[in-house]
C-alpha atoms as one frame of an Amber mdcrd trajectory, in Angstrom:
protein
   0.000   0.000   0.000   1.333   3.444  -0.930   2.153   5.880   1.793   1.346
   9.565   1.764   4.991  10.318   0.947   4.740   8.294  -2.283   1.843  10.447
  -3.484   3.660  13.745  -3.074   5.722  14.963  -6.005   9.394  15.179  -5.139
  10.661  18.705  -4.679  13.158  19.599  -7.373  16.542  20.506  -5.962  17.777
  23.895  -7.046  20.353  26.305  -5.808  20.715  30.038  -6.005  24.202  31.505
  -5.746  24.562  33.365  -2.450  21.516  31.674  -0.951  21.287  31.417   2.863
  22.462  27.926   3.794  21.675  27.986   7.520  18.356  26.155   7.198  19.698
  23.315   5.032  20.602  19.921   6.469  23.884  18.148   5.787  22.050  15.859
   3.349  20.551  18.818   1.517  23.960  20.461   1.292  25.427  17.244  -0.134
  22.621  17.140  -2.731  23.354  20.724  -3.697  27.073  19.980  -4.043  26.284
  17.025  -6.309  23.924  19.198  -8.349  26.517  21.941  -8.733  29.302  19.468
  -9.598  27.100  18.000 -12.338  26.378  21.494 -13.636  30.103  22.359 -13.635
  30.812  19.208 -15.657  28.050  20.144 -18.108  29.429  23.658 -18.512  32.983
  22.394 -19.023  31.794  19.927 -21.648  29.956  22.670 -23.512  32.998  24.922
 -23.327  35.245  22.176 -24.746  32.818  21.582 -27.609  32.693  25.283 -28.429
  36.482  25.539 -28.337  36.808  22.529 -30.632  34.317  24.064 -33.063  36.138
  27.398 -33.008  39.516  25.704 -33.481  38.178  23.722 -36.453  36.829  26.912
 -38.027  40.153  28.682 -37.443  42.033  25.815 -39.127  39.606  25.801 -42.061
  39.870  29.535 -42.734  43.650  29.657 -42.265  44.260  27.058 -44.958
């Protein structure tokens, strides 16, 4: 049988830079760190792709 907790939609984790952290638990802080680490990895991947595209264009137009 489902409990009341199963019926509630899970709250989406989000983080705002500079947000007050005093009311967050250790577990919530760990979730935020994981979220931000994943976002950093996503940003770095996008940056690498853009650099590779720019470098390919530079090579094409220099030849």
